[in-house]
Coordinates of C-alpha atoms in Angstrom, one line a residue:
Chain A
M3 CA 53.4 -126.3 -85.2
N4 CA 56.4 -125.7 -87.3
K5 CA 58.4 -128.7 -88.5
F6 CA 62.2 -128.9 -88.4
L7 CA 63.1 -131.4 -91.1
D8 CA 65.8 -134.1 -91.0
T9 CA 67.8 -134.2 -94.3
S10 CA 66.2 -137.7 -95.1
I11 CA 62.8 -135.9 -95.6
I12 CA 64.1 -133.8 -98.5
I13 CA 66.2 -136.7 -100.0
G14 CA 63.1 -139.0 -99.7
Y15 CA 61.0 -136.4 -101.5
A16 CA 63.6 -136.1 -104.1
Y17 CA 63.7 -139.8 -105.0
D18 CA 59.9 -139.8 -105.0
E19 CA 59.2 -142.0 -102.0
K20 CA 55.4 -142.2 -101.4
K21 CA 55.4 -141.5 -97.6
F22 CA 57.5 -138.3 -97.9
I23 CA 55.3 -137.1 -100.8
I24 CA 52.2 -137.6 -98.7
F25 CA 53.8 -135.8 -95.7
V26 CA 54.8 -132.8 -98.1
N27 CA 51.3 -132.7 -99.7
N28 CA 49.7 -132.5 -96.2
K29 CA 52.0 -129.7 -95.2
K30 CA 50.8 -127.9 -92.0
G31 CA 52.8 -125.1 -90.4
E32 CA 56.2 -123.9 -91.7
F33 CA 59.1 -126.2 -92.8
V34 CA 62.4 -125.3 -91.2
I35 CA 65.8 -126.8 -92.3
S36 CA 69.3 -126.6 -90.9
Y37 CA 72.1 -125.0 -92.9
Y38 CA 74.0 -128.2 -92.1
S39 CA 71.5 -130.3 -94.1
L40 CA 71.6 -127.8 -97.0
E41 CA 75.2 -127.0 -97.2
K42 CA 76.8 -130.3 -96.2
E43 CA 74.5 -133.3 -96.4
I44 CA 72.5 -132.6 -99.5
L45 CA 75.5 -131.3 -101.3
S46 CA 77.5 -134.4 -100.4
I47 CA 74.9 -136.8 -101.6
K48 CA 74.5 -134.9 -105.0
K49 CA 78.3 -135.0 -105.5
R50 CA 78.6 -138.7 -104.7
L51 CA 75.7 -139.6 -106.9
K52 CA 77.2 -137.5 -109.8
L53 CA 80.6 -139.1 -109.5
I54 CA 79.1 -142.6 -109.5
I55 CA 76.8 -142.0 -112.4
N56 CA 79.6 -140.2 -114.4
E57 CA 81.9 -143.2 -114.0
I58 CA 79.3 -145.8 -114.7
K59 CA 78.3 -144.0 -117.9
K60 CA 81.7 -144.3 -119.4
Q61 CA 82.3 -146.9 -122.0
T62 CA 85.0 -148.6 -119.8
P63 CA 84.3 -147.5 -116.2
D64 CA 87.2 -147.7 -113.8
L65 CA 85.4 -148.0 -110.5
K66 CA 88.5 -148.1 -108.4
K67 CA 89.3 -144.6 -109.7
L68 CA 86.2 -143.4 -107.8
L69 CA 88.0 -143.9 -104.6
E70 CA 90.6 -141.4 -105.6
N71 CA 87.9 -138.7 -105.0
K72 CA 87.6 -137.5 -101.4
E73 CA 83.8 -137.2 -101.6
I74 CA 83.4 -140.9 -102.2
Y75 CA 82.8 -143.5 -99.4
K76 CA 84.4 -147.0 -99.5
Q77 CA 80.8 -148.5 -99.5
D78 CA 80.1 -146.4 -102.6
L79 CA 82.4 -148.7 -104.6
F80 CA 80.2 -151.7 -103.9
R81 CA 77.2 -149.6 -104.9
A82 CA 78.8 -148.6 -108.1
E83 CA 79.8 -152.2 -108.9
K84 CA 76.1 -153.3 -108.4
L85 CA 75.0 -150.5 -110.6
L86 CA 77.5 -151.5 -113.3
A87 CA 76.1 -155.0 -113.2
I88 CA 72.6 -153.7 -113.6
K89 CA 73.7 -151.6 -116.5
E90 CA 75.3 -154.7 -118.2
I91 CA 72.2 -156.7 -117.7
L92 CA 70.0 -154.0 -119.2
L93 CA 72.5 -153.7 -122.1
K94 CA 72.2 -157.4 -122.8
R95 CA 68.4 -156.7 -123.0
G96 CA 69.2 -154.0 -125.6
L97 CA 68.5 -151.1 -123.1
D98 CA 70.7 -148.1 -122.9
S99 CA 70.8 -147.2 -119.2
N100 CA 73.0 -144.0 -119.7
K101 CA 70.0 -141.9 -120.6
E102 CA 68.0 -143.3 -117.8
L103 CA 70.8 -142.5 -115.4
D104 CA 71.0 -139.0 -116.7
K105 CA 67.3 -138.6 -116.2
I106 CA 67.4 -140.0 -112.6
Q107 CA 70.2 -137.6 -111.7
E108 CA 68.3 -134.6 -113.3
V109 CA 65.0 -135.4 -111.7
F110 CA 66.6 -136.0 -108.3
E111 CA 68.3 -132.6 -108.4
I112 CA 65.3 -130.7 -109.7
R113 CA 63.1 -132.2 -106.9
I114 CA 65.7 -131.1 -104.3
D115 CA 65.8 -127.6 -105.8
F116 CA 62.1 -127.5 -105.9
F117 CA 61.8 -128.5 -102.3
I118 CA 64.3 -126.0 -101.1
Q119 CA 62.9 -123.2 -103.2
K120 CA 59.2 -123.7 -102.8
L121 CA 58.6 -125.7 -99.7
I122 CA 61.2 -124.6 -97.2
D123 CA 60.0 -121.6 -95.2
K124 CA 63.1 -121.0 -93.1
K125 CA 66.8 -122.0 -93.1
A126 CA 68.1 -122.0 -89.5
V127 CA 71.4 -122.2 -87.5
P128 CA 74.4 -121.3 -89.5
I129 CA 77.0 -124.2 -89.4
K130 CA 79.5 -122.0 -87.4
E131 CA 76.7 -121.5 -84.8
I132 CA 76.2 -125.2 -84.0
N133 CA 77.2 -125.6 -80.4
F134 CA 80.2 -128.0 -80.4
E135 CA 79.5 -129.2 -76.8
L136 CA 75.9 -130.1 -77.6
K137 CA 76.9 -131.7 -80.9
S138 CA 79.5 -133.8 -79.2
S139 CA 77.2 -134.9 -76.5
L140 CA 74.6 -136.0 -79.0
F141 CA 77.3 -137.8 -81.0
T142 CA 78.2 -139.9 -78.0
Y143 CA 74.8 -141.6 -78.2
I144 CA 74.0 -141.3 -82.0
Q145 CA 77.5 -142.1 -83.4
N146 CA 76.8 -140.2 -86.5
H147 CA 78.3 -136.7 -87.0
S148 CA 75.7 -135.5 -89.5
D149 CA 72.7 -136.5 -87.3
A150 CA 74.4 -135.0 -84.3
N151 CA 74.9 -131.7 -86.1
V152 CA 71.3 -131.6 -87.5
L153 CA 69.8 -132.5 -84.1
A154 CA 72.0 -129.9 -82.3
S155 CA 70.7 -127.3 -84.9
G156 CA 67.1 -128.4 -84.1
I157 CA 67.6 -128.2 -80.4
Q158 CA 69.2 -124.9 -80.5
Y159 CA 66.5 -123.5 -82.8
H160 CA 63.7 -124.9 -80.5
Q161 CA 64.9 -122.8 -77.5
E162 CA 63.5 -119.7 -79.3
N163 CA 61.0 -121.1 -81.8
E164 CA 58.9 -124.1 -80.9
I165 CA 59.2 -126.8 -83.4
V166 CA 58.7 -130.6 -83.9
L167 CA 61.6 -132.6 -85.2
I168 CA 60.5 -134.6 -88.3
T169 CA 62.6 -137.7 -89.3
S170 CA 62.4 -141.2 -90.7
D171 CA 65.2 -142.3 -88.5
K172 CA 63.5 -144.2 -85.6
H173 CA 66.7 -145.7 -84.5
D174 CA 68.9 -142.6 -83.6
W175 CA 66.4 -139.7 -83.5
T176 CA 64.9 -140.8 -80.2
K177 CA 63.5 -139.0 -77.1
E178 CA 65.8 -141.3 -75.1
N179 CA 68.9 -140.3 -77.0
L180 CA 68.1 -136.6 -76.5
G181 CA 67.5 -137.2 -72.8
W182 CA 70.9 -138.9 -72.4
A183 CA 72.8 -136.3 -74.4
L184 CA 71.2 -133.6 -72.3
P185 CA 70.7 -135.0 -68.8
E186 CA 68.5 -133.2 -66.3
H187 CA 70.6 -130.8 -64.1
S188 CA 73.5 -130.9 -66.5
Q189 CA 75.1 -127.6 -67.6
L190 CA 74.1 -128.4 -71.2
R191 CA 70.5 -129.0 -70.1
K192 CA 70.5 -125.6 -68.3
K193 CA 71.7 -124.0 -71.5
Y194 CA 69.1 -125.9 -73.6
P195 CA 66.2 -126.6 -71.3
H196 CA 63.5 -127.3 -73.9
L197 CA 63.8 -130.5 -75.8
P198 CA 61.7 -130.7 -79.0
E199 CA 59.1 -133.5 -79.7
I200 CA 60.0 -136.0 -82.4
E201 CA 57.6 -137.2 -85.1
Y202 CA 58.4 -140.0 -87.5
I203 CA 57.4 -140.5 -91.1
Chain B
M169 CA 128.7 -104.1 -118.7
A170 CA 128.8 -100.6 -119.9
D171 CA 131.4 -98.1 -119.0
V172 CA 130.5 -95.7 -116.2
N173 CA 131.4 -92.5 -118.1
E174 CA 129.4 -93.7 -121.1
R175 CA 126.5 -94.4 -118.7
E176 CA 126.6 -90.8 -117.3
K177 CA 126.1 -89.5 -120.9
K178 CA 122.9 -91.4 -121.5
T179 CA 119.6 -89.4 -121.5
S180 CA 116.6 -90.7 -119.7
E181 CA 115.0 -91.8 -123.1
Q182 CA 118.1 -93.8 -124.0
I183 CA 118.1 -95.6 -120.7
K184 CA 114.4 -96.4 -121.1
Q185 CA 115.1 -97.7 -124.6
R186 CA 118.0 -99.9 -123.3
I187 CA 115.7 -101.3 -120.7
I188 CA 113.2 -102.2 -123.3
E189 CA 115.8 -103.7 -125.5
E190 CA 117.1 -105.8 -122.7
L191 CA 113.8 -107.1 -121.8
D192 CA 113.2 -108.0 -125.5
K193 CA 116.6 -109.6 -125.9
Q194 CA 116.3 -111.8 -122.7
Q195 CA 112.8 -113.1 -123.8
K196 CA 111.8 -113.4 -120.1
P197 CA 110.8 -111.1 -117.3
L198 CA 113.7 -109.5 -115.4
S199 CA 114.2 -108.0 -111.9
I200 CA 115.4 -104.4 -111.4
Q201 CA 118.7 -105.9 -110.3
D202 CA 119.1 -108.1 -113.4
I203 CA 118.4 -105.1 -115.6
S204 CA 120.8 -102.7 -113.9
K205 CA 123.5 -105.3 -114.1
E206 CA 122.9 -105.9 -117.8
I207 CA 122.8 -102.3 -118.9
G208 CA 125.2 -100.9 -116.3
S209 CA 123.0 -98.4 -114.5
N210 CA 122.4 -98.3 -110.8
W211 CA 119.5 -100.0 -109.2
L212 CA 117.8 -96.8 -108.1
T213 CA 118.0 -95.3 -111.6
I214 CA 116.5 -98.4 -113.1
K215 CA 113.8 -98.5 -110.5
D216 CA 112.7 -94.9 -111.4
Y217 CA 112.7 -95.6 -115.1
I218 CA 110.9 -98.9 -114.8
K219 CA 108.2 -96.9 -112.8
E220 CA 108.0 -94.5 -115.7
L221 CA 107.8 -97.3 -118.3
Q222 CA 105.0 -98.9 -116.3
Q223 CA 103.1 -95.6 -116.3
E224 CA 103.6 -95.4 -120.0
R225 CA 102.2 -99.0 -120.2
K226 CA 105.4 -100.3 -121.9
V227 CA 106.4 -102.6 -119.0
K228 CA 104.3 -104.7 -116.6
E229 CA 105.2 -105.9 -113.2
I230 CA 104.7 -109.6 -112.2
V231 CA 105.1 -111.0 -108.8
L232 CA 106.8 -114.4 -108.9
G233 CA 106.7 -115.8 -105.3
D234 CA 108.5 -113.1 -103.2
K235 CA 110.2 -111.7 -106.3
K236 CA 109.1 -108.7 -108.4
V237 CA 110.0 -109.0 -112.0
F238 CA 109.2 -106.9 -115.1
R239 CA 108.1 -107.9 -118.6
L240 CA 107.7 -106.1 -121.8
V241 CA 104.2 -105.1 -123.0
R242 CA 104.6 -106.3 -126.6
E243 CA 101.1 -105.8 -128.1
D244 CA 102.2 -107.7 -131.2
T245 CA 101.9 -111.1 -129.6
Y246 CA 98.9 -112.6 -127.7
L247 CA 99.2 -111.9 -124.0
D248 CA 102.7 -110.3 -124.6
I249 CA 104.3 -113.8 -124.8
P250 CA 107.8 -113.3 -126.2
I251 CA 108.9 -114.6 -129.5
T252 CA 112.4 -114.5 -131.0
R253 CA 113.4 -112.1 -133.8
K254 CA 113.8 -115.1 -136.1
E255 CA 110.3 -116.3 -135.3
K256 CA 108.9 -112.9 -136.0
E257 CA 110.7 -112.8 -139.4
I258 CA 109.2 -116.2 -140.2
F259 CA 105.7 -115.1 -139.3
Y260 CA 106.3 -111.9 -141.4
F261 CA 107.2 -114.0 -144.4
L262 CA 104.2 -116.2 -143.9
F263 CA 101.7 -113.4 -143.4
D264 CA 103.1 -111.4 -146.3
N265 CA 102.9 -114.3 -148.7
A266 CA 99.5 -115.3 -147.6
K267 CA 98.2 -111.8 -148.2
K268 CA 99.8 -111.8 -151.6
L269 CA 98.4 -115.2 -152.6
F270 CA 94.9 -114.2 -151.5
K271 CA 95.3 -111.0 -153.4
E272 CA 96.2 -113.0 -156.6
L273 CA 92.8 -114.7 -156.1
G274 CA 91.1 -111.4 -156.0
R275 CA 90.7 -111.3 -152.3
E276 CA 92.1 -107.9 -151.3
N277 CA 91.3 -108.2 -147.7
P278 CA 91.4 -111.7 -146.4
T279 CA 90.1 -112.2 -142.9
K280 CA 92.2 -112.9 -139.9
T281 CA 90.8 -116.5 -140.0
D282 CA 91.8 -117.0 -143.6
I283 CA 95.3 -115.8 -143.0
N284 CA 95.8 -117.7 -139.7
K285 CA 94.3 -121.0 -141.0
S286 CA 96.4 -120.9 -144.2
I287 CA 99.7 -120.3 -142.5
I288 CA 99.0 -122.9 -139.8
K289 CA 98.7 -125.6 -142.6
V290 CA 102.0 -124.4 -144.0
I291 CA 103.7 -124.4 -140.6
D292 CA 102.5 -127.9 -139.9
Q293 CA 103.3 -129.2 -143.3
F294 CA 106.9 -128.0 -143.2
N295 CA 107.5 -128.4 -139.4
I296 CA 108.4 -124.6 -139.3
S297 CA 109.7 -123.8 -135.8
V298 CA 107.4 -121.0 -134.7
P299 CA 104.9 -121.0 -131.7
I300 CA 101.4 -121.7 -132.6
V301 CA 98.6 -122.1 -130.1
W302 CA 94.9 -123.3 -129.7
Y303 CA 92.6 -120.5 -128.7
L304 CA 89.0 -119.3 -129.3
Y305 CA 88.7 -120.3 -133.0
G306 CA 91.3 -123.0 -133.3
K307 CA 94.9 -123.1 -134.0
M308 CA 96.7 -119.8 -134.7
A309 CA 100.0 -117.9 -134.8
L310 CA 101.3 -116.5 -131.5
L311 CA 102.0 -113.3 -133.4
K312 CA 98.9 -111.2 -133.9
Y313 CA 97.9 -110.7 -137.5
E314 CA 96.8 -107.0 -138.2
I315 CA 94.9 -106.5 -141.4
E316 CA 96.4 -103.0 -142.1
K317 CA 100.0 -103.9 -141.2
D318 CA 102.8 -104.3 -143.8
Y319 CA 104.6 -107.7 -143.3
A320 CA 107.3 -107.1 -146.0
T321 CA 110.5 -108.9 -144.9
S322 CA 113.9 -109.6 -146.3
Y323 CA 113.7 -113.1 -144.8
I324 CA 113.3 -115.9 -147.2
P325 CA 113.6 -119.5 -146.0
E326 CA 115.7 -122.0 -147.9
N327 CA 112.8 -124.1 -149.2
Y328 CA 110.6 -121.1 -150.0
K329 CA 109.8 -122.3 -153.5
E330 CA 108.4 -125.6 -152.1
I331 CA 106.6 -123.6 -149.4
L332 CA 105.0 -121.3 -151.9
V333 CA 103.6 -124.1 -154.0
F334 CA 101.9 -125.7 -151.0
F335 CA 100.8 -122.2 -149.7
R336 CA 99.1 -121.5 -153.1
E337 CA 97.3 -124.9 -153.0
T338 CA 96.1 -124.3 -149.4
I339 CA 94.9 -120.8 -150.1
N340 CA 93.1 -122.0 -153.2
Q341 CA 91.2 -124.4 -151.1
I342 CA 90.5 -121.8 -148.3
A343 CA 89.3 -119.2 -150.7
K344 CA 86.7 -121.6 -151.9
K345 CA 85.0 -121.7 -148.5
K346 CA 81.9 -119.7 -148.0
N347 CA 82.9 -117.9 -144.9
S348 CA 85.3 -117.9 -141.8
K349 CA 83.1 -120.3 -140.1
E350 CA 83.6 -122.9 -142.7
V351 CA 87.3 -122.3 -142.7
R352 CA 87.6 -122.8 -139.0
E353 CA 85.3 -125.8 -139.0
D354 CA 87.5 -127.3 -141.6
Q355 CA 90.5 -126.9 -139.3
Y356 CA 88.7 -128.5 -136.3
L357 CA 87.8 -131.5 -138.5
Y358 CA 91.5 -131.8 -139.8
Y359 CA 92.9 -131.8 -136.3
G360 CA 90.1 -134.0 -134.9
K361 CA 89.2 -131.3 -132.3
T362 CA 85.7 -132.6 -131.2
L363 CA 85.4 -130.0 -128.4
Y364 CA 85.7 -127.2 -130.9
Q365 CA 83.3 -128.9 -133.3
I366 CA 80.7 -129.3 -130.6
K367 CA 81.2 -125.7 -129.5
E368 CA 80.4 -124.5 -133.0
E369 CA 77.3 -126.8 -133.1
I370 CA 76.1 -125.5 -129.8
Y371 CA 76.4 -121.8 -130.9
D372 CA 74.4 -122.7 -134.1
F373 CA 71.9 -124.7 -132.2
I374 CA 71.1 -122.1 -129.5
L375 CA 71.0 -119.2 -132.1
K376 CA 68.8 -120.9 -134.6
K377 CA 66.7 -123.5 -133.0
D378 CA 63.5 -123.3 -130.9
L379 CA 65.0 -124.7 -127.6
D380 CA 61.6 -125.7 -126.2
K381 CA 61.0 -128.0 -129.2
H382 CA 64.4 -129.5 -129.1
K383 CA 65.0 -130.2 -125.4
E384 CA 66.6 -133.6 -125.8
K385 CA 69.0 -132.3 -128.4
L386 CA 69.9 -129.4 -126.2
K387 CA 70.8 -131.8 -123.3
E388 CA 72.7 -134.1 -125.6
L389 CA 74.8 -131.3 -127.1
F390 CA 75.9 -129.9 -123.8
S391 CA 76.5 -133.4 -122.2
N392 CA 78.7 -134.3 -125.2
F393 CA 80.5 -131.0 -124.7
L394 CA 81.3 -131.9 -121.1
V395 CA 82.4 -135.4 -122.1
C396 CA 84.9 -134.0 -124.6
L397 CA 86.6 -131.7 -122.0
S398 CA 90.1 -132.6 -121.0
S399 CA 90.3 -134.2 -117.6
Q400 CA 93.8 -133.1 -116.7
E401 CA 94.4 -132.3 -113.0
D402 CA 95.2 -128.6 -113.5
F403 CA 91.9 -128.4 -115.4
N404 CA 89.7 -129.4 -112.5
E405 CA 88.4 -126.0 -111.5
I406 CA 87.3 -125.4 -115.0
N407 CA 85.9 -128.9 -115.4
E408 CA 83.8 -128.4 -112.3
L409 CA 82.4 -125.1 -113.5
V410 CA 81.5 -126.6 -116.8
S411 CA 79.9 -129.5 -115.2
K412 CA 77.8 -127.3 -113.0
F413 CA 76.7 -125.2 -116.0
V414 CA 75.8 -128.3 -118.0
M415 CA 73.7 -129.7 -115.1
I416 CA 71.8 -126.4 -114.9
I417 CA 71.1 -126.5 -118.7
R418 CA 69.9 -130.2 -118.2
K419 CA 67.6 -129.3 -115.4
M420 CA 66.3 -126.2 -117.3
A421 CA 65.3 -128.6 -120.1
Y422 CA 62.5 -129.9 -117.8
L423 CA 61.0 -126.4 -117.4
E424 CA 58.7 -124.5 -119.7
N425 CA 59.8 -121.7 -122.0
I426 CA 63.6 -122.2 -122.2
N427 CA 63.5 -119.9 -125.1
S428 CA 63.0 -116.9 -122.7
H429 CA 66.4 -117.8 -121.2
K430 CA 68.2 -118.1 -124.6
K431 CA 70.1 -114.8 -124.1
R432 CA 71.4 -115.9 -120.7
V433 CA 72.2 -119.4 -121.9
I434 CA 74.2 -118.1 -124.8
E435 CA 76.0 -115.4 -122.6
S436 CA 76.9 -118.1 -120.1
F437 CA 78.2 -120.5 -122.7
D438 CA 80.2 -117.7 -124.3
A439 CA 81.9 -117.0 -120.9
I440 CA 82.6 -120.6 -120.5
W441 CA 84.1 -121.0 -123.9
K442 CA 86.3 -118.0 -123.4
M443 CA 87.6 -119.5 -120.1
I444 CA 88.1 -122.9 -121.7
A445 CA 89.9 -121.4 -124.7
M446 CA 92.2 -119.4 -122.5
Y447 CA 93.2 -122.6 -120.9
M448 CA 93.7 -124.3 -124.2
F449 CA 96.0 -121.4 -125.2
Y450 CA 98.0 -122.0 -122.0
D451 CA 98.0 -125.8 -122.4
S452 CA 99.2 -125.6 -126.0
L453 CA 101.8 -123.0 -125.4
T454 CA 103.4 -125.0 -122.6
K455 CA 104.0 -127.9 -125.0
Y456 CA 106.9 -125.9 -126.4
F457 CA 110.2 -126.6 -124.7
R458 CA 111.0 -123.1 -123.8
F459 CA 107.6 -122.5 -122.2
K460 CA 107.5 -125.9 -120.5
N461 CA 107.8 -124.6 -117.0
K462 CA 104.0 -124.5 -116.5
E463 CA 103.8 -122.8 -113.1
E464 CA 106.2 -120.0 -114.2
I465 CA 104.4 -119.4 -117.5
K466 CA 101.1 -119.3 -115.7
S467 CA 102.3 -116.7 -113.2
M468 CA 104.0 -114.6 -115.9
Y469 CA 101.4 -114.5 -118.6
F470 CA 98.2 -116.3 -117.8
E471 CA 97.3 -115.9 -114.1
D472 CA 95.3 -112.6 -114.2
T473 CA 93.7 -113.4 -117.6
L474 CA 92.7 -116.9 -116.7
N475 CA 91.4 -116.0 -113.2
N476 CA 89.4 -113.1 -114.8
K477 CA 87.8 -115.5 -117.3
I478 CA 87.0 -117.9 -114.5
S479 CA 85.4 -115.2 -112.4
I480 CA 83.3 -114.1 -115.4
A481 CA 82.1 -117.7 -116.0
Q482 CA 81.3 -118.2 -112.4
E483 CA 79.2 -114.9 -112.4
M484 CA 77.4 -115.9 -115.5
I485 CA 76.7 -119.5 -114.3
S486 CA 75.4 -118.1 -111.0
D487 CA 73.1 -115.7 -112.8
L488 CA 71.8 -118.6 -115.0
E489 CA 71.2 -120.7 -111.9
I490 CA 69.1 -117.9 -110.3
E491 CA 67.0 -117.8 -113.4
Y492 CA 66.6 -121.5 -113.3
L493 CA 65.7 -121.4 -109.5
N494 CA 63.2 -118.6 -110.0
N495 CA 61.6 -120.5 -112.7
L496 CA 60.8 -123.3 -110.3
F497 CA 58.2 -121.1 -108.6
N498 CA 56.2 -121.3 -111.9
I499 CA 55.8 -125.1 -111.8
K500 CA 53.2 -126.8 -109.6
E501 CA 54.8 -130.2 -109.4
P502 CA 58.4 -131.2 -110.1
P503 CA 59.0 -134.0 -112.6
K504 CA 58.7 -137.6 -111.3
L505 CA 61.0 -140.6 -111.7
D506 CA 60.0 -143.4 -113.9
N507 CA 59.0 -146.7 -112.4
N508 CA 61.6 -149.3 -113.5
E509 CA 64.3 -151.7 -112.3
L510 CA 67.1 -149.1 -112.5
T511 CA 65.1 -146.4 -110.8
S512 CA 64.2 -148.7 -108.1
F513 CA 67.8 -149.6 -107.4
M514 CA 68.9 -146.0 -107.5
K515 CA 66.2 -145.1 -104.9
N516 CA 67.6 -147.6 -102.5
M517 CA 71.1 -146.5 -103.2
I518 CA 70.3 -142.9 -102.5
S519 CA 68.3 -143.8 -99.3
E520 CA 71.3 -145.7 -98.0
M521 CA 73.7 -142.8 -98.9
A522 CA 71.5 -140.3 -97.1
K523 CA 71.6 -142.4 -93.9
E524 CA 75.4 -142.3 -93.9
G525 CA 75.7 -138.6 -93.5
V526 CA 78.8 -136.5 -94.2
K527 CA 82.2 -138.0 -94.0
E528 CA 83.9 -137.4 -90.6
D529 CA 87.0 -135.7 -92.0
E530 CA 84.8 -133.1 -93.5
Q531 CA 83.3 -132.2 -90.1
I532 CA 83.5 -128.7 -88.7
S533 CA 84.9 -128.7 -85.3

């Protein structure tokens, strides 16, 4: 059966996590991904990573300045502080981490590009076509806009093309949450009667 | 304002000439109403003649907010930016003397670079008040230098003797340089313009080196170029484009046979440099008091050209990206991350970031 992938699968593959590599190497059926993952989530992570790395690489990084950028999250500041501390430790050991940071960013992006170009078979549900009511109902139980959008895309796609949802998120991507968001006999369930199976990595 | 009877006697050519003179005198774009008031012809007449002048490509329309204004197509200055009569005379004096001094050294036809770089040194040395700007090949006069043109002028500055002594010394030094490239590199060094120096290094590197054998150097050069770019706010769009371009180059360095993409790389870099240089031009011009209204100057002289350069650069970068993405099909496995402390930290960091999703305020309702 075809697999509808959560963004975390591509990101996990990009940062070279073993379980995602094994999953990809044993690919069966087609890989489908939502436009939301591609155009919103992946892009956002790439931008945040770039901004953090670029600031850390400076001779005198001004981490507070990172927050001036709308792409950056508050918690990214703490991450940047930790990264700067590691950079300083490595520097004391005589290691220049700037080149290594460049390499991490380059390899991370190439692996994402490779996945999208070579491993994805279909891109589905343009962002504008995500049903707002369905997304909102999913958000009530998941409390994460991105997950709600990707799940809504998956459910919408599943009505015409049978798929299995693939994720590493055992907490939010659950059968129970789908059931609560689309209760039996509700208008939403009538519109989307088929709920996809979920498989975890 | 002109007398009405006198106005009636004017031929159409005379009125058109008056319009041109007025636009030249005012040193700024004027509306039809402004022109008709200044030269004493009625609005409709001016409107018709302005239309004719536009067709003859002597006048250009600009839209400033909800107002239509007209500026002179000068052709003798870059982007038709106005300079005063006095400034023109000073430039003529400098061009004419530079030509003569090169001739004395047996250089009948000095290049535009030779002339421009020599007069810039003189202008800076004596704080001569004429507009000079940074563009594609460094600092240059706002008035275009034409090799065939006669720049004889009756204007002589008070300290001309002193100027000529310095001019001679400068030209002697420039004439010793092997070629224009050396002359302009000397200028970049003199003014500490690292971006221009790296630009030159990048062109040399791409044209002469085997890129597949020097991948690290390729990445280093482009990364340095990005670091040297100005980070001013109104430069953001350009910065982002350059950043995207540099990232593509850095990623291409992991693939085989970059040499086969050399042409595309150089074309893209060329488009990028033209875009940046146009911005440098705008930025250096607006440092002058009379051009200090950045927004107005941008709308009047730079908007179309700058947008055009940005569009071309975008197109070239997009083509380069397509070549890079297509090339990914030729590799079996993408590169892997190293196994070390830093990578391990970064893996965790990225994993956490992925769980957070996209910020709420960016959501599509």
